[in-house]
mmCIF file of C-alpha atoms in Angstrom:
data_model
loop_
_atom_site.group_PDB
_atom_site.id
_atom_site.type_symbol
_atom_site.label_atom_id
_atom_site.label_comp_id
_atom_site.label_asym_id
_atom_site.label_seq_id
_atom_site.Cartn_x
_atom_site.Cartn_y
_atom_site.Cartn_z
ATOM 1 C CA UNK U 1 -89.085 -57.196 -24.049
ATOM 2 C CA UNK U 2 -89.703 -58.758 -27.445
ATOM 3 C CA UNK U 3 -88.015 -60.110 -30.562
ATOM 4 C CA UNK U 4 -88.155 -58.870 -34.154
ATOM 5 C CA UNK U 5 -86.826 -60.612 -37.273
ATOM 6 C CA UNK U 6 -85.243 -58.563 -40.059
ATOM 7 C CA UNK U 7 -85.088 -59.796 -43.666
ATOM 8 C CA UNK U 8 -82.481 -58.099 -45.907
ATOM 9 C CA UNK U 9 -82.815 -56.916 -49.495
ATOM 10 C CA UNK U 10 -80.615 -56.738 -52.561
ATOM 11 C CA UNK U 11 -76.995 -55.859 -51.959
ATOM 12 C CA UNK U 12 -76.743 -58.442 -49.163
ATOM 13 C CA UNK U 13 -76.300 -61.382 -51.538
ATOM 14 C CA UNK U 14 -73.030 -63.278 -51.760
ATOM 15 C CA UNK U 15 -71.574 -66.328 -53.447
ATOM 16 C CA UNK U 16 -72.634 -69.685 -51.946
ATOM 17 C CA UNK U 17 -74.963 -67.926 -49.499
ATOM 18 C CA UNK U 18 -77.405 -70.849 -49.469
ATOM 19 C CA UNK U 19 -74.647 -73.329 -48.633
ATOM 20 C CA UNK U 20 -73.750 -71.270 -45.566
ATOM 21 C CA UNK U 21 -77.230 -71.517 -44.025
ATOM 22 C CA UNK U 22 -77.488 -73.418 -40.732
ATOM 23 C CA UNK U 23 -77.477 -77.204 -41.044
ATOM 24 C CA UNK U 24 -81.027 -77.698 -39.835
ATOM 25 C CA UNK U 25 -84.029 -79.790 -40.969
ATOM 26 C CA UNK U 26 -86.146 -76.653 -41.458
ATOM 27 C CA UNK U 27 -83.515 -75.218 -43.804
ATOM 28 C CA UNK U 28 -83.323 -78.410 -45.849
ATOM 29 C CA UNK U 29 -87.113 -78.570 -46.074
ATOM 30 C CA UNK U 30 -87.306 -74.962 -47.256
ATOM 31 C CA UNK U 31 -84.696 -75.538 -49.955
ATOM 32 C CA UNK U 32 -86.660 -78.556 -51.156
ATOM 33 C CA UNK U 33 -89.919 -76.583 -51.235
ATOM 34 C CA UNK U 34 -88.432 -73.733 -53.240
ATOM 35 C CA UNK U 35 -86.723 -76.169 -55.633
ATOM 36 C CA UNK U 36 -90.034 -77.943 -56.222
ATOM 37 C CA UNK U 37 -91.806 -74.642 -56.879
ATOM 38 C CA UNK U 38 -89.128 -73.425 -59.296
ATOM 39 C CA UNK U 39 -88.664 -76.776 -61.014
ATOM 40 C CA UNK U 40 -84.898 -76.761 -60.524
ATOM 41 C CA UNK U 41 -82.376 -76.930 -57.684
ATOM 42 C CA UNK U 42 -82.486 -73.711 -55.702
ATOM 43 C CA UNK U 43 -78.799 -74.144 -54.842
ATOM 44 C CA UNK U 44 -77.930 -73.016 -58.369
ATOM 45 C CA UNK U 45 -79.164 -69.504 -57.552
ATOM 46 C CA UNK U 46 -76.082 -68.324 -55.652
ATOM 47 C CA UNK U 47 -73.250 -68.991 -58.093
ATOM 48 C CA UNK U 48 -71.223 -65.960 -59.240
ATOM 49 C CA UNK U 49 -72.792 -66.279 -62.692
ATOM 50 C CA UNK U 50 -76.347 -66.480 -61.379
ATOM 51 C CA UNK U 51 -75.930 -63.523 -59.046
ATOM 52 C CA UNK U 52 -75.287 -61.222 -62.003
ATOM 53 C CA UNK U 53 -79.061 -61.237 -62.566
ATOM 54 C CA UNK U 54 -81.600 -59.808 -60.157
ATOM 55 C CA UNK U 55 -83.901 -62.815 -60.599
ATOM 56 C CA UNK U 56 -81.630 -65.377 -58.864
ATOM 57 C CA UNK U 57 -80.567 -62.714 -56.356
ATOM 58 C CA UNK U 58 -84.110 -61.982 -55.204
ATOM 59 C CA UNK U 59 -85.127 -65.652 -55.145
ATOM 60 C CA UNK U 60 -82.020 -66.605 -53.179
ATOM 61 C CA UNK U 61 -82.634 -63.838 -50.633
ATOM 62 C CA UNK U 62 -86.245 -64.966 -50.168
ATOM 63 C CA UNK U 63 -85.111 -68.568 -49.715
ATOM 64 C CA UNK U 64 -82.351 -67.717 -47.243
ATOM 65 C CA UNK U 65 -84.603 -65.518 -45.141
ATOM 66 C CA UNK U 66 -87.488 -67.960 -44.910
ATOM 67 C CA UNK U 67 -85.205 -70.948 -44.277
ATOM 68 C CA UNK U 68 -83.366 -69.199 -41.449
ATOM 69 C CA UNK U 69 -86.565 -67.879 -39.884
ATOM 70 C CA UNK U 70 -88.083 -71.356 -39.929
ATOM 71 C CA UNK U 71 -84.989 -72.834 -38.296
ATOM 72 C CA UNK U 72 -85.168 -70.209 -35.572
ATOM 73 C CA UNK U 73 -88.854 -70.872 -35.042
ATOM 74 C CA UNK U 74 -88.235 -74.621 -34.800
ATOM 75 C CA UNK U 75 -85.755 -73.877 -32.003
ATOM 76 C CA UNK U 76 -88.270 -71.770 -30.113
ATOM 77 C CA UNK U 77 -87.398 -68.277 -31.359
ATOM 78 C CA UNK U 78 -90.828 -66.712 -31.924
ATOM 79 C CA UNK U 79 -90.789 -63.047 -32.973
ATOM 80 C CA UNK U 80 -93.517 -60.564 -32.156
ATOM 81 C CA UNK U 81 -92.737 -58.528 -35.285
ATOM 82 C CA UNK U 82 -91.106 -58.896 -38.701
ATOM 83 C CA UNK U 83 -89.668 -56.336 -41.107
ATOM 84 C CA UNK U 84 -88.066 -56.851 -44.479
ATOM 85 C CA UNK U 85 -86.250 -54.338 -46.657
ATOM 86 C CA UNK U 86 -87.480 -54.327 -50.264
ATOM 87 C CA UNK U 87 -87.575 -57.954 -51.470
ATOM 88 C CA UNK U 88 -86.982 -58.950 -47.848
ATOM 89 C CA UNK U 89 -90.582 -57.893 -47.201
ATOM 90 C CA UNK U 90 -91.768 -61.047 -48.958
ATOM 91 C CA UNK U 91 -89.828 -63.239 -46.536
ATOM 92 C CA UNK U 92 -91.330 -61.242 -43.677
ATOM 93 C CA UNK U 93 -94.823 -61.806 -45.096
ATOM 94 C CA UNK U 94 -94.199 -65.550 -45.384
ATOM 95 C CA UNK U 95 -93.011 -65.788 -41.784
ATOM 96 C CA UNK U 96 -96.036 -63.794 -40.657
ATOM 97 C CA UNK U 97 -98.079 -66.446 -42.522
ATOM 98 C CA UNK U 98 -99.765 -63.905 -44.768
ATOM 99 C CA UNK U 99 -98.299 -65.571 -47.883
ATOM 100 C CA UNK U 100 -97.481 -69.194 -48.556
ATOM 101 C CA UNK U 101 -93.874 -69.827 -49.535
ATOM 102 C CA UNK U 102 -95.006 -71.136 -52.926
ATOM 103 C CA UNK U 103 -96.923 -67.921 -53.658
ATOM 104 C CA UNK U 104 -94.019 -65.797 -52.464
ATOM 105 C CA UNK U 105 -91.631 -67.619 -54.818
ATOM 106 C CA UNK U 106 -93.872 -66.870 -57.791
ATOM 107 C CA UNK U 107 -94.409 -63.253 -56.713
ATOM 108 C CA UNK U 108 -90.703 -62.584 -56.240
ATOM 109 C CA UNK U 109 -89.924 -64.239 -59.572
ATOM 110 C CA UNK U 110 -92.520 -62.056 -61.284
ATOM 111 C CA UNK U 111 -91.237 -58.961 -59.487
ATOM 112 C CA UNK U 112 -87.626 -59.578 -60.498
ATOM 113 C CA UNK U 113 -88.464 -60.397 -64.104
ATOM 114 C CA UNK U 114 -90.571 -57.247 -64.454
ATOM 115 C CA UNK U 115 -87.867 -55.148 -62.844
ATOM 116 C CA UNK U 116 -85.409 -56.354 -65.473
ATOM 117 C CA UNK U 117 -87.888 -55.591 -68.235
ATOM 118 C CA UNK U 118 -88.638 -52.071 -66.952
ATOM 119 C CA UNK U 119 -85.095 -51.060 -65.992
ATOM 120 C CA UNK U 120 -83.446 -49.037 -68.779
ATOM 121 C CA UNK U 121 -79.700 -49.239 -69.247
ATOM 122 C CA UNK U 122 -77.764 -46.621 -67.324
ATOM 123 C CA UNK U 123 -79.939 -46.623 -64.189
ATOM 124 C CA UNK U 124 -79.260 -47.810 -60.641
ATOM 125 C CA UNK U 125 -78.799 -46.918 -56.982
ATOM 126 C CA UNK U 126 -76.299 -44.822 -55.041
ATOM 127 C CA UNK U 127 -75.854 -44.532 -51.277
ATOM 128 C CA UNK U 128 -75.259 -41.043 -49.879
ATOM 129 C CA UNK U 129 -73.768 -41.245 -46.386
ATOM 130 C CA UNK U 130 -73.355 -38.299 -44.045
ATOM 131 C CA UNK U 131 -76.252 -36.042 -45.037
ATOM 132 C CA UNK U 132 -79.822 -35.845 -43.723
ATOM 133 C CA UNK U 133 -82.845 -36.655 -45.850
ATOM 134 C CA UNK U 134 -83.870 -33.024 -46.338
ATOM 135 C CA UNK U 135 -80.373 -32.167 -47.571
ATOM 136 C CA UNK U 136 -80.419 -34.987 -50.110
ATOM 137 C CA UNK U 137 -83.945 -34.087 -51.177
ATOM 138 C CA UNK U 138 -82.769 -30.576 -51.992
ATOM 139 C CA UNK U 139 -79.856 -31.888 -54.060
ATOM 140 C CA UNK U 140 -82.105 -34.334 -55.888
ATOM 141 C CA UNK U 141 -84.639 -31.613 -56.659
ATOM 142 C CA UNK U 142 -81.900 -29.507 -58.212
ATOM 143 C CA UNK U 143 -80.408 -32.363 -60.259
ATOM 144 C CA UNK U 144 -83.600 -34.062 -61.459
ATOM 145 C CA UNK U 145 -84.487 -33.497 -65.129
ATOM 146 C CA UNK U 146 -86.729 -35.345 -67.606
ATOM 147 C CA UNK U 147 -83.655 -36.592 -69.479
ATOM 148 C CA UNK U 148 -81.748 -37.596 -66.327
ATOM 149 C CA UNK U 149 -84.312 -38.427 -63.637
ATOM 150 C CA UNK U 150 -83.181 -39.057 -60.084
ATOM 151 C CA UNK U 151 -85.206 -39.606 -56.916
ATOM 152 C CA UNK U 152 -84.749 -40.228 -53.232
ATOM 153 C CA UNK U 153 -85.242 -43.956 -52.711
ATOM 154 C CA UNK U 154 -84.614 -45.620 -49.372
ATOM 155 C CA UNK U 155 -83.994 -43.796 -46.115
ATOM 156 C CA UNK U 156 -81.873 -46.438 -44.386
ATOM 157 C CA UNK U 157 -80.799 -44.384 -41.391
ATOM 158 C CA UNK U 158 -80.771 -40.759 -40.284
ATOM 159 C CA UNK U 159 -77.758 -40.066 -42.514
ATOM 160 C CA UNK U 160 -77.741 -42.901 -45.063
ATOM 161 C CA UNK U 161 -79.985 -42.087 -48.008
ATOM 162 C CA UNK U 162 -80.289 -44.156 -51.177
ATOM 163 C CA UNK U 163 -80.943 -42.307 -54.417
ATOM 164 C CA UNK U 164 -82.327 -44.020 -57.501
ATOM 165 C CA UNK U 165 -82.335 -43.050 -61.147
ATOM 166 C CA UNK U 166 -80.126 -42.396 -64.136
ATOM 167 C CA UNK U 167 -76.344 -42.619 -63.957
ATOM 168 C CA UNK U 168 -75.980 -38.960 -64.894
ATOM 169 C CA UNK U 169 -78.576 -37.781 -62.407
ATOM 170 C CA UNK U 170 -77.058 -39.812 -59.586
ATOM 171 C CA UNK U 171 -73.584 -38.548 -60.445
ATOM 172 C CA UNK U 172 -74.762 -34.936 -60.212
ATOM 173 C CA UNK U 173 -76.260 -35.594 -56.788
ATOM 174 C CA UNK U 174 -73.167 -37.506 -55.642
ATOM 175 C CA UNK U 175 -70.826 -34.703 -56.631
ATOM 176 C CA UNK U 176 -72.999 -32.092 -54.940
ATOM 177 C CA UNK U 177 -73.387 -34.271 -51.831
ATOM 178 C CA UNK U 178 -69.641 -34.667 -51.406
ATOM 179 C CA UNK U 179 -69.215 -30.924 -51.770
ATOM 180 C CA UNK U 180 -71.912 -30.445 -49.114
ATOM 181 C CA UNK U 181 -70.025 -32.630 -46.638
ATOM 182 C CA UNK U 182 -71.206 -36.185 -47.299
ATOM 183 C CA UNK U 183 -68.723 -38.812 -46.128
ATOM 184 C CA UNK U 184 -69.415 -41.128 -49.038
ATOM 185 C CA UNK U 185 -71.357 -41.439 -52.276
ATOM 186 C CA UNK U 186 -71.168 -45.037 -53.439
ATOM 187 C CA UNK U 187 -72.886 -46.780 -56.323
ATOM 188 C CA UNK U 188 -74.531 -50.006 -55.151
ATOM 189 C CA UNK U 189 -74.226 -53.499 -56.577
ATOM 190 C CA UNK U 190 -77.830 -53.720 -57.723
ATOM 191 C CA UNK U 191 -78.318 -54.651 -61.368
ATOM 192 C CA UNK U 192 -81.714 -52.994 -61.866
ATOM 193 C CA UNK U 193 -83.607 -49.831 -61.079
ATOM 194 C CA UNK U 194 -85.371 -50.053 -57.703
ATOM 195 C CA UNK U 195 -87.746 -47.979 -55.561
ATOM 196 C CA UNK U 196 -88.554 -45.479 -58.254
ATOM 197 C CA UNK U 197 -91.843 -44.127 -59.642
ATOM 198 C CA UNK U 198 -90.546 -45.351 -63.009
ATOM 199 C CA UNK U 199 -91.427 -48.864 -61.795
ATOM 200 C CA UNK U 200 -95.116 -48.185 -61.239
ATOM 201 C CA UNK U 201 -96.017 -50.735 -63.975
ATOM 202 C CA UNK U 202 -94.315 -53.408 -61.866
ATOM 203 C CA UNK U 203 -96.333 -52.391 -58.822
ATOM 204 C CA UNK U 204 -99.545 -52.524 -60.863
ATOM 205 C CA UNK U 205 -98.785 -56.047 -62.094
ATOM 206 C CA UNK U 206 -97.966 -57.279 -58.592
ATOM 207 C CA UNK U 207 -101.198 -55.755 -57.307
ATOM 208 C CA UNK U 208 -103.166 -57.800 -59.832
ATOM 209 C CA UNK U 209 -101.354 -61.002 -58.905
ATOM 210 C CA UNK U 210 -101.843 -60.461 -55.186
ATOM 211 C CA UNK U 211 -105.586 -59.998 -55.722
ATOM 212 C CA UNK U 212 -105.721 -63.532 -57.128
ATOM 213 C CA UNK U 213 -104.011 -65.119 -54.118
ATOM 214 C CA UNK U 214 -105.364 -66.363 -50.819
ATOM 215 C CA UNK U 215 -103.916 -64.155 -48.092
ATOM 216 C CA UNK U 216 -104.201 -64.878 -44.388
ATOM 217 C CA UNK U 217 -104.284 -62.535 -41.381
ATOM 218 C CA UNK U 218 -100.752 -61.974 -40.048
ATOM 219 C CA UNK U 219 -99.710 -64.002 -37.007
ATOM 220 C CA UNK U 220 -97.416 -61.188 -35.884
ATOM 221 C CA UNK U 221 -96.901 -57.495 -36.561
ATOM 222 C CA UNK U 222 -95.534 -56.690 -40.019
ATOM 223 C CA UNK U 223 -93.700 -53.360 -40.411
ATOM 224 C CA UNK U 224 -94.365 -51.803 -43.800
ATOM 225 C CA UNK U 225 -91.787 -50.446 -46.233
ATOM 226 C CA UNK U 226 -93.628 -47.565 -47.842
ATOM 227 C CA UNK U 227 -95.119 -45.872 -44.779
ATOM 228 C CA UNK U 228 -93.094 -47.565 -42.013
ATOM 229 C CA UNK U 229 -96.184 -48.434 -40.029
ATOM 230 C CA UNK U 230 -97.178 -51.501 -38.046
ATOM 231 C CA UNK U 231 -99.584 -53.407 -40.299
ATOM 232 C CA UNK U 232 -101.988 -55.949 -38.872
ATOM 233 C CA UNK U 233 -104.206 -57.022 -41.764
ATOM 234 C CA UNK U 234 -103.490 -58.828 -45.020
ATOM 235 C CA UNK U 235 -104.931 -56.110 -47.280
ATOM 236 C CA UNK U 236 -102.500 -53.454 -46.032
ATOM 237 C CA UNK U 237 -99.597 -55.897 -46.225
ATOM 238 C CA UNK U 238 -100.478 -56.840 -49.806
ATOM 239 C CA UNK U 239 -100.530 -53.146 -50.753
ATOM 240 C CA UNK U 240 -97.099 -52.677 -49.188
ATOM 241 C CA UNK U 241 -95.639 -55.737 -50.949
ATOM 242 C CA UNK U 242 -96.879 -54.595 -54.344
ATOM 243 C CA UNK U 243 -95.971 -50.947 -54.017
ATOM 244 C CA UNK U 244 -92.614 -50.874 -52.263
ATOM 245 C CA UNK U 245 -90.838 -51.243 -55.613
ATOM 246 C CA UNK U 246 -92.292 -47.930 -56.877
ATOM 247 C CA UNK U 247 -91.664 -46.056 -53.601
ATOM 248 C CA UNK U 248 -88.758 -45.482 -51.292
ATOM 249 C CA UNK U 249 -88.365 -47.689 -48.230
ATOM 250 C CA UNK U 250 -88.658 -45.805 -44.918
ATOM 251 C CA UNK U 251 -86.324 -48.218 -43.140
ATOM 252 C CA UNK U 252 -85.039 -45.779 -40.523
ATOM 253 C CA UNK U 253 -88.594 -44.996 -39.443
ATOM 254 C CA UNK U 254 -89.410 -48.720 -39.456
ATOM 255 C CA UNK U 255 -86.647 -49.298 -36.909
ATOM 256 C CA UNK U 256 -88.008 -46.515 -34.711
ATOM 257 C CA UNK U 257 -91.456 -48.137 -34.887
ATOM 258 C CA UNK U 258 -89.954 -51.467 -33.771
ATOM 259 C CA UNK U 259 -88.349 -49.700 -30.844
ATOM 260 C CA UNK U 260 -91.650 -48.056 -29.929
ATOM 261 C CA UNK U 261 -93.335 -51.473 -30.068
ATOM 262 C CA UNK U 262 -90.870 -52.738 -27.485
ATOM 263 C CA UNK U 263 -88.535 -54.785 -29.692
ATOM 264 C CA UNK U 264 -85.348 -55.221 -27.702
ATOM 265 C CA UNK U 265 -83.711 -58.021 -29.720
ATOM 266 C CA UNK U 266 -83.437 -57.709 -33.500
ATOM 267 C CA UNK U 267 -82.241 -60.775 -35.412
ATOM 268 C CA UNK U 268 -81.201 -60.452 -39.060
ATOM 269 C CA UNK U 269 -81.624 -63.464 -41.314
ATOM 270 C CA UNK U 270 -78.754 -64.402 -43.690
ATOM 271 C CA UNK U 271 -76.803 -63.770 -45.747
ATOM 272 C CA UNK U 272 -75.241 -60.573 -44.343
ATOM 273 C CA UNK U 273 -75.314 -58.009 -41.546
ATOM 274 C CA UNK U 274 -76.329 -54.790 -43.315
ATOM 275 C CA UNK U 275 -79.582 -54.415 -41.367
ATOM 276 C CA UNK U 276 -77.853 -55.286 -38.110
ATOM 277 C CA UNK U 277 -75.417 -52.424 -38.619
ATOM 278 C CA UNK U 278 -78.242 -50.029 -39.465
ATOM 279 C CA UNK U 279 -80.193 -51.100 -36.379
ATOM 280 C CA UNK U 280 -77.172 -50.577 -34.142
ATOM 281 C CA UNK U 281 -76.895 -47.071 -35.524
ATOM 282 C CA UNK U 282 -80.603 -46.199 -35.434
ATOM 283 C CA UNK U 283 -81.755 -47.859 -32.191
ATOM 284 C CA UNK U 284 -78.596 -48.550 -30.168
ATOM 285 C CA UNK U 285 -80.569 -49.420 -27.016
ATOM 286 C CA UNK U 286 -81.775 -52.634 -28.686
ATOM 287 C CA UNK U 287 -79.532 -55.659 -29.147
ATOM 288 C CA UNK U 288 -79.028 -56.444 -32.840
ATOM 289 C CA UNK U 289 -77.389 -59.639 -34.104
ATOM 290 C CA UNK U 290 -77.000 -61.280 -37.516
ATOM 291 C CA UNK U 291 -77.350 -65.011 -37.962
ATOM 292 C CA UNK U 292 -74.648 -64.832 -40.633
ATOM 293 C CA UNK U 293 -72.156 -63.839 -37.932
ATOM 294 C CA UNK U 294 -73.396 -66.124 -35.140
ATOM 295 C CA UNK U 295 -74.288 -69.768 -34.655
ATOM 296 C CA UNK U 296 -77.898 -70.839 -34.495
ATOM 297 C CA UNK U 297 -77.373 -72.049 -30.935
ATOM 298 C CA UNK U 298 -76.023 -68.644 -29.884
ATOM 299 C CA UNK U 299 -79.041 -66.854 -31.377
ATOM 300 C CA UNK U 300 -81.377 -69.259 -29.584
ATOM 301 C CA UNK U 301 -79.556 -68.663 -26.310
ATOM 302 C CA UNK U 302 -79.820 -64.899 -26.688
ATOM 303 C CA UNK U 303 -83.477 -65.096 -27.678
ATOM 304 C CA UNK U 304 -84.315 -67.047 -24.515
ATOM 305 C CA UNK U 305 -83.395 -63.950 -22.534
ATOM 306 C CA UNK U 306 -85.646 -61.650 -24.536
ATOM 307 C CA UNK U 307 -88.836 -63.648 -24.989
ATOM 308 C CA UNK U 308 -91.756 -62.134 -23.105
#
C-alpha cells in the first residue's frame, strides 16, 4: 500500500483559501518564502478582487499545494507519488524536489501572464458530463471551424470531458452533447483559455525558461499530465510542465496509473475536493480524502495506516 498526493488546478480556488490552510510552521514558512519571492504578501492573492485574474489564482494554488504538502511531510506523511492537474503539476514538481519553490513561483507567474496575453476574448472551458471521450471527440470534430475553434481538453474521468475553445464552438458542442444524452454541459470559472493548441507559444516560452533552471532528479514518482505516464527523470517532467498548457490533461488515465502503481490512499491538497471526487469515481477501491475537508491530524492518522 502507498500514498499519493494530488495537487488541484484552476477552478478549485476560493476566497480566503490561504487563510484556511492548516496552522502549521511549514505552512507559515511557505507563505513567507512565496511572499519574499513575489515581493509582496502572498495573502493578498485570494481576495475576491484578486481571484478575478488567473495570475493570483495560479500563484495561490501553487502556494496552497506546496504549503499543505510540506505540513504533511513534516508530520510524517511521505508520498510515493505525486500528480497535479494543470497548474497543480508545478506544486507536484516542487514536492518531488525537481523544482525549487522560488523557481516554481516564477514559472507559474510567467505561465499565467502569458496565458492572459494569448487568450482572446470569447474563449474558455466547458465541462461535458455523461458522455465518453470518443462521443465528445465526434461532436467537437463536427463543430470545430477556423472561425470558431473548439478542442477536447482535459479528460477528467470516463464521462467528464473538458472542451476548450471559442464561446460559439463550445456552445455548439454543448447543445449537441445534451441532445446526445449528456447530463450536464457547464461553462467553467476559468478566466483564460487553457489546454489548447492555441497556447503553443506559451509552451515554447516555458520550455526556454525551464532550460535555464537547475532541475533535480525526482525523489518520488511524478505522474505526467500530457501522456499520463509515471515520469522518473527531470527532463521528462520539465517537458510535461511546459507543454501541458497546449495539450489536454489525461487525468482519468493518470488516476488509473496511480492505481496500477499501488496507490491506495490519495490525499488532495487544498483548497477544494474536486480531485478527491474524481478519484472516488475513477478508482473507487482506493481511499481518497481532501485536506480541505479534514483536519491535518486526521490525515496523518489515516496515512499511518497506508505507509509501506
